[in-house]
Structure formats: structure tokens, C-alpha cells
Coordinates of C-alpha atoms and ligand atoms in Angstrom, one line a residue:
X67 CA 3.5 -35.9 -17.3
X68 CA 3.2 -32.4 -18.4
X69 CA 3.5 -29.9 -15.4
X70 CA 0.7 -28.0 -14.0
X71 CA 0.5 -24.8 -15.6
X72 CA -0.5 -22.5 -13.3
X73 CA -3.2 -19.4 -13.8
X74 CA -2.9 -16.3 -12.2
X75 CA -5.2 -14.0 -11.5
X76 CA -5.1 -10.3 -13.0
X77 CA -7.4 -8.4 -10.8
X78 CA -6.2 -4.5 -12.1
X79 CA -9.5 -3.8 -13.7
X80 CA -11.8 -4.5 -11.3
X81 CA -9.5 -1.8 -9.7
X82 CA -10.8 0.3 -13.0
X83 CA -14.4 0.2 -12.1
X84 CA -13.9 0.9 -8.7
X85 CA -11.8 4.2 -9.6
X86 CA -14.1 5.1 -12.3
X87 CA -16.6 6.3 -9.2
X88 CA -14.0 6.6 -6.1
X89 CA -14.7 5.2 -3.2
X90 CA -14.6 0.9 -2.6
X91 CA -16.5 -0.9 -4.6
X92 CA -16.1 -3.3 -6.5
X93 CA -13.3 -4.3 -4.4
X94 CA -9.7 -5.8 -6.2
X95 CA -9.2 -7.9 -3.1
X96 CA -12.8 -9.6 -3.2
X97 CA -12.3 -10.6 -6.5
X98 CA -8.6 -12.0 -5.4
X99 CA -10.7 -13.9 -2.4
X100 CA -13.2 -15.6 -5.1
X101 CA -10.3 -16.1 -7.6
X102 CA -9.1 -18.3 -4.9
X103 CA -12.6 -19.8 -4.7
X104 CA -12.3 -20.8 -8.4
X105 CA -8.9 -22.7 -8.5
X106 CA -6.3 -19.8 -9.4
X107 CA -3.0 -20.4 -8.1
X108 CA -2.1 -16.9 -7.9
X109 CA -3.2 -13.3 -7.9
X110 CA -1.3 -10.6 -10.0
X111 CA -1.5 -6.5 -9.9
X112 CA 0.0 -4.2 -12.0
X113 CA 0.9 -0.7 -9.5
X114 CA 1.0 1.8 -12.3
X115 CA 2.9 5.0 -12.0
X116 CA -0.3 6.8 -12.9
X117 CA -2.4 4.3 -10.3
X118 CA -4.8 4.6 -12.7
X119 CA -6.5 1.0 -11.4
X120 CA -4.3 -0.7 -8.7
X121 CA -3.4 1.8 -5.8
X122 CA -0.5 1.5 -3.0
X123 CA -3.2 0.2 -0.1
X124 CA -4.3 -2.6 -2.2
X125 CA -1.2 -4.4 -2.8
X126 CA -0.4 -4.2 0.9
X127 CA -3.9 -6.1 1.6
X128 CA -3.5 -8.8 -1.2
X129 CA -0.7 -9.7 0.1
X130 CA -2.2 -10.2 3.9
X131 CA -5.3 -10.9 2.9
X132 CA -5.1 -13.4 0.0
X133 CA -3.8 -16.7 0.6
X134 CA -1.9 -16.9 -2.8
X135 CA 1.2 -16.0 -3.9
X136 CA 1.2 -12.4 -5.5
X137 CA 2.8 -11.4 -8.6
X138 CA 3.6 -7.8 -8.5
X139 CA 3.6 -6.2 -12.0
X140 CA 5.9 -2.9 -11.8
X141 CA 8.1 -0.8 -13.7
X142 CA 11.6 -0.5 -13.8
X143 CA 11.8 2.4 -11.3
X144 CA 13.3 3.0 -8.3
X145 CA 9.8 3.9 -6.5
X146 CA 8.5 0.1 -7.6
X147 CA 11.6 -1.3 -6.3
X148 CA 11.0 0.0 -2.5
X149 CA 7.6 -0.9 -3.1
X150 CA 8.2 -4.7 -4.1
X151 CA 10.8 -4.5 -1.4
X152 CA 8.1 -3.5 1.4
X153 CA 5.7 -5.7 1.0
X154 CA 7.5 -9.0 -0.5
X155 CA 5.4 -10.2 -2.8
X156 CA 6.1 -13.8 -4.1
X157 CA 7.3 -12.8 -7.6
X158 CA 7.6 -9.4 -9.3
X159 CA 7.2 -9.0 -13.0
X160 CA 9.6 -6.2 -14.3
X161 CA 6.8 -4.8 -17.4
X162 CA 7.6 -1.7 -19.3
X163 CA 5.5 1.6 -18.4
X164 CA 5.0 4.6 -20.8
X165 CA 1.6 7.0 -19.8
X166 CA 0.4 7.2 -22.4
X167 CA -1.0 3.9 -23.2
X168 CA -3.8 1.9 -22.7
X169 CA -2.4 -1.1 -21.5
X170 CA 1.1 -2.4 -21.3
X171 CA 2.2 -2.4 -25.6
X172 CA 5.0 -4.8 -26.3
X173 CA 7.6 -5.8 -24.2
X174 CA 10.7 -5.2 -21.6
X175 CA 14.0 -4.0 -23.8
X176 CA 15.7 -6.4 -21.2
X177 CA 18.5 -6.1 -23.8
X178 CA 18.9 -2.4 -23.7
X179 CA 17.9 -1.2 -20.7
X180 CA 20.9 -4.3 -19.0
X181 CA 23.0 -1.6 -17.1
X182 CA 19.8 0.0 -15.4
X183 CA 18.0 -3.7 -14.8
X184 CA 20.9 -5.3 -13.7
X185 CA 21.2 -4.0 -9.9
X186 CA 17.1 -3.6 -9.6
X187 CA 16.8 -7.9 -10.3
X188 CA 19.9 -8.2 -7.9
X189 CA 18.1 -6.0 -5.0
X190 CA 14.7 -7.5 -5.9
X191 CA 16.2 -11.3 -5.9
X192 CA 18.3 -11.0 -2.8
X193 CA 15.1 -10.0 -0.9
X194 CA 13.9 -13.5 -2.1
X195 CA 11.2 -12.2 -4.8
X196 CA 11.1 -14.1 -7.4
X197 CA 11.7 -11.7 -10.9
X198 CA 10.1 -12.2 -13.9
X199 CA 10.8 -10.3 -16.9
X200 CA 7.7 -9.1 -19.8
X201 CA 9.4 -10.1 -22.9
X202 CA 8.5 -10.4 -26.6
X203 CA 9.1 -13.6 -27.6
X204 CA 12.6 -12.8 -29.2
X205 CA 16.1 -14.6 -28.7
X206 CA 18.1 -12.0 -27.9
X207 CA 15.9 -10.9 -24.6
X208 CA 16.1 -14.0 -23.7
X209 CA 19.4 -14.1 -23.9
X210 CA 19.6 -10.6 -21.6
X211 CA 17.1 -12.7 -19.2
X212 CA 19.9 -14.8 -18.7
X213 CA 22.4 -12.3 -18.2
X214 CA 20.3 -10.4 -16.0
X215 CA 20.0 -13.1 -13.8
X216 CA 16.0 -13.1 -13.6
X217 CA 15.0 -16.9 -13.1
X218 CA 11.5 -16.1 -15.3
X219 CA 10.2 -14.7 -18.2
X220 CA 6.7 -13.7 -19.5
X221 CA 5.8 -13.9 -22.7
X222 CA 3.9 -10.9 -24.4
X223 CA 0.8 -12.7 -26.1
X224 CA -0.4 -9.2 -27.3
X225 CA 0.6 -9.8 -30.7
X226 CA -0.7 -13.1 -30.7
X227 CA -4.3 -12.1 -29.3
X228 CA -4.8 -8.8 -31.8
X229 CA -3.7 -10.4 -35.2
X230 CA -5.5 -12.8 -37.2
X231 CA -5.3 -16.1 -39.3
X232 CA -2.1 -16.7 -40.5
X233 CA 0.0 -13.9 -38.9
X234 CA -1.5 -15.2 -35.6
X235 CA -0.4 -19.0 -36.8
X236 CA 3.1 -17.0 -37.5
X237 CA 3.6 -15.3 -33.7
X238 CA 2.4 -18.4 -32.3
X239 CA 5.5 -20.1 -34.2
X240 CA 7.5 -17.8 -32.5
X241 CA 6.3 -18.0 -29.1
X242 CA 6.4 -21.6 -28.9
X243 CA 9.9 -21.6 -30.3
X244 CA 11.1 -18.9 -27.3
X245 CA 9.0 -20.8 -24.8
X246 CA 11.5 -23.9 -26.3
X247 CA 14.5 -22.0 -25.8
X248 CA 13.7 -21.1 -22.5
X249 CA 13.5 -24.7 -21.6
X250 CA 17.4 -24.8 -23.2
X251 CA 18.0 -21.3 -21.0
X252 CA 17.4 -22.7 -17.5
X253 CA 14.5 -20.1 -17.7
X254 CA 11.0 -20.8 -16.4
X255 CA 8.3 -19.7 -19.3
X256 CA 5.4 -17.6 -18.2
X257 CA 3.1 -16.1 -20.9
X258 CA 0.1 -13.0 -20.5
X259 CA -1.4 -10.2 -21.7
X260 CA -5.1 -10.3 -24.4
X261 CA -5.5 -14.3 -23.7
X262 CA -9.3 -15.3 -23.9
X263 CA -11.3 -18.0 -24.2
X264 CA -11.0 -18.0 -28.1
X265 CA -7.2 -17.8 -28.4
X266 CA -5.8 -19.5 -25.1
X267 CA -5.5 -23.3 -26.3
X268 CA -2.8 -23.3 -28.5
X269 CA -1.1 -20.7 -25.7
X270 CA -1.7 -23.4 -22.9
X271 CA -0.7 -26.2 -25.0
X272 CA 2.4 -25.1 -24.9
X273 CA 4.6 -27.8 -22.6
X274 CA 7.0 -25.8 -20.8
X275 CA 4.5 -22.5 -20.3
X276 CA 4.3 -22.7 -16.4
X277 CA 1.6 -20.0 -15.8
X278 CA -0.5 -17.6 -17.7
X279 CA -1.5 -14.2 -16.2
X280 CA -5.2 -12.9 -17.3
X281 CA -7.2 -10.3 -16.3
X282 CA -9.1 -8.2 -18.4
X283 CA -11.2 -10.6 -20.5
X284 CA -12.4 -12.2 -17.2
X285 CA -13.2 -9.3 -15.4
X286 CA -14.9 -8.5 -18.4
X287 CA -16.9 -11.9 -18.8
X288 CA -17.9 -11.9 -15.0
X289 CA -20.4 -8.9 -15.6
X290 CA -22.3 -11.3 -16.9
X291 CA -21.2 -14.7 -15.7
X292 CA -19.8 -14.3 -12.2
X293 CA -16.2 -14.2 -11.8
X294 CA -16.0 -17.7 -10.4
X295 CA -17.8 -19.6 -13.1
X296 CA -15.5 -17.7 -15.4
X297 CA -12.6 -18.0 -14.1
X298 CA -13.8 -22.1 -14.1
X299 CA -14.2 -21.6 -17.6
X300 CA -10.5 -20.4 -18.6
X301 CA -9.2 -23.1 -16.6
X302 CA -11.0 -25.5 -17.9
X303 CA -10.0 -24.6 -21.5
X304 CA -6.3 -24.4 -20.3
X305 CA -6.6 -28.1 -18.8
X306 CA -8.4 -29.5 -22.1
X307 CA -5.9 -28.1 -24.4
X308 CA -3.2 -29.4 -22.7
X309 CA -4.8 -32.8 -22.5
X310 CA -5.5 -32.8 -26.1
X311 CA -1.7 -31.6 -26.8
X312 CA -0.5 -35.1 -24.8
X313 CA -3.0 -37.1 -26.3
Ligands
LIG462 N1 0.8 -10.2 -17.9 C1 1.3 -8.9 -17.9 C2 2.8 -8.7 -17.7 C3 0.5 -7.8 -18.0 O1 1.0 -6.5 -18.0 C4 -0.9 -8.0 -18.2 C5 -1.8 -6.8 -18.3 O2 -1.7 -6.0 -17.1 C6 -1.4 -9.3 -18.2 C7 -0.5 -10.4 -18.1 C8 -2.8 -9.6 -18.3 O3 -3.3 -9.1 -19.5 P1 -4.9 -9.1 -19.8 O4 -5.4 -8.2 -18.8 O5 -5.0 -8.6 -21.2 O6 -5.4 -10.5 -19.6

């Protein structure tokens, strides 16, 4: 039997409306309480350096007030690490940060950043958060995964999401042969970032992807669907695509 693959929640840009105007509304923890409601197994929140969506009082109540485990997206700084270490989230996905861009654009250098990674994942792990890394779908940062120590990686689906025909069959090769190696590894395979309903079968298919993050096309859709119903939707899709892919 093929494992549950689990869907996580990203709830960062309901955070962006909310900031757009100031005050509370629409709240990210709401939409954590209804993505609950409709099946996710887990919330995740990016705390930006800028807090341009996510700010520091919301991961302290998503992780009293949602009953699901929280995966906290971070940098590699030593600010994030005494956050992550404060609150204990469950897991805590080490993503690379510049300021300047729109969303997070490509993935960790796990490989060349191993002296300055290396004692954050040790700190992080010993305080019994589970540490994924936000890695391109590449062989040698998988490799550094391993050295590193971090149990998990995520697979950047960026590429995947923005490219078309048969570049997009192309990156697809390649993530589903680094979700294979991670299998060899000993690491568990997460994957994230762009997925929607158009181009998150073939993602979800994959056997050993244990959980895909989402956030923005959701929050997007549930303007004008509801966020349950579309969260429903996406898992759903996931569950049929993996049926077909055993079938
Ligand atoms: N996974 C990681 C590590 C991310 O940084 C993001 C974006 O914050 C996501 C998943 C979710 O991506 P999207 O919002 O495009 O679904």
C-alpha cells in the first residue's frame, strides 16, 4: 500500500490580505482552524525577515490554537533559530530568504552554506523539531541533506509549476528521480511551492513524496470557492492520482 501522503496547509497569504489593510482580518489562524475542517494534516507558515505576511504573534497562536502539527518555514538565521526554538513547532523547514523576491526562488545551497547549517539543524534537532531542508531536486543537496543530518527534504516544484510541455515532462524526470534517491538516502521526501490543481497529479503520484505544502493557489481559489471545499478539491486530486499511479 502506498503511504498516506500528507497535505499541509500554507496559510502565509491569507496573512497578505490581512497586512495589505492592518489590523485582523482575514485571520491566518481561522483559515488554519477550517484547514483542519477540510482534512489537512498540517499547517505551515513561512516567518519572513521582512514579515511581510506571517508576523511573530501568529506562529505563537498556530501552534496553541491549531490542533495540527506546524511546519515552520524560516531562514537560516540565528533570529529564526530562537524563534523555532521558543515555540517548538513540530517540524521546521530551513528555505532560503533574499528581500528582494516575490516568493521563495529556488532552493537551499545545503551544499554550500554546510559549515553555517550544520550546528543550526543540530540545535533545531536536539530541541526535538523535526528539520526539513527546501531543496532543488539535485543529487549533490541531497547528499549535503545527509551530511547535515536533517531527517527531510522538500522538493522545490517551482520549476516544475512555471515551465511548460516538455521541459515540465523534463523537471518532473528529475524530481521523481531525487524523490527515488531519497528513498535510497534514509531521507523522507516532501515536495512544495506553485502546485495547483492543474499540475499536482503527476507531483502526488509520486510513491515516496510524504507531504506536499500549498498555499497560494488555495488561498487564491477560496475567494471564490470557500477555502474548505478547496482545500477538498486538492486533496481529492492528490488521492485520485495516487490511485490511478497503483492501479
Ligand atoms: N513549501 C515551501 C518551502 C515554500 O516556501 C512555499 C511557499 O511559501 C510553499 C511550500 C508553498 O508554495 P505555494 O504558496 O506556491 O503553494
Amino acid at each position: 500500500m502506498t503511504a498516506h501522503q500528507r497535505l499541509g496547509i500554507n496559510v502565509d497569504h491569507v496573512a497578505t490580505v490581512r497586512n495589505a489593510r492592518g489590523g485582523s482580518n482575514p485571520d491566518p489562524v481561522r483559515a488554519a482552524l477550517l484547514a483542519k475542517e477540510a482534512g489537512a494534516d498540517g499547517i505551515t507558515a513561512h516567518l519572513r525577515e521582512d514579515r511581510r505576511h506571517i508576523i511573530d504573534g501568529d506562529i505563537g497562536r498556530l501552534v496553541k490554537e491549531v490542533a495540527l502539527p506546524l511546519n515552520f518555514e524560516m531562514a537560516a538565521t540565528e533570529e529564526m533559530v530562537a524563534i523555532a526554538l521558543k515555540h517548538k513547532p513540530h517540524a521546521a523547514c530551513i528555505v532560503p530568504e533574499k528581500r528582494e523576491e516575490r516568493t521563495t526562488e529556488g532552493g537551499l545551497d545545503a551544499a554550500g552554506q554546510h559549515n553555517n547549517l550544520k550546528p543550526m539543524v543540530a540545535r533545531l534537532r536536539d530541541a526535538g523539531i523535526r528539520v526539513s531542508l527546501f531543496i532543488e531536486a539535485d543529487p549533490r543537496q541531497l547528499a549535503a541533506a545527509v551530511s547535515l543530518g536533517a531527517p527531510v527534504v522538500e522538493l522545490h516544484t517551482g520549476r516544475y509549476c512555471e515551465i511548460e510541455s516538455a521541459e515540465r515532462a523534463a523537471e518532473l524526470v528529475r524530481i521523481q528521480k531525487a524523490a527515488a534517491l531519497c528513498e535510497q538516502l534514509g531521507l523522507e521526501c516532501h515536495a512544495g511551492h506553485g502546485l495547483n490543481y492543474e499540475n499536482v497529479g503527476p507531483i502526488s503520484a509520486i510513491p515516496n513524496v510524504r507531504e506536499l505544502n500549498i498555499g497560494h493557489f488555495l488561498v487564491g481559489e477560496a475567494i471564490f470557492v470557500g477555502f474548505v471545499p478547496a482545500i477538498r478539491e486538492m486533496r481529492r486530486l492528490m488521492d485520485l492520482a495516487r490511485a490511478v499511479a497503483k492501479s
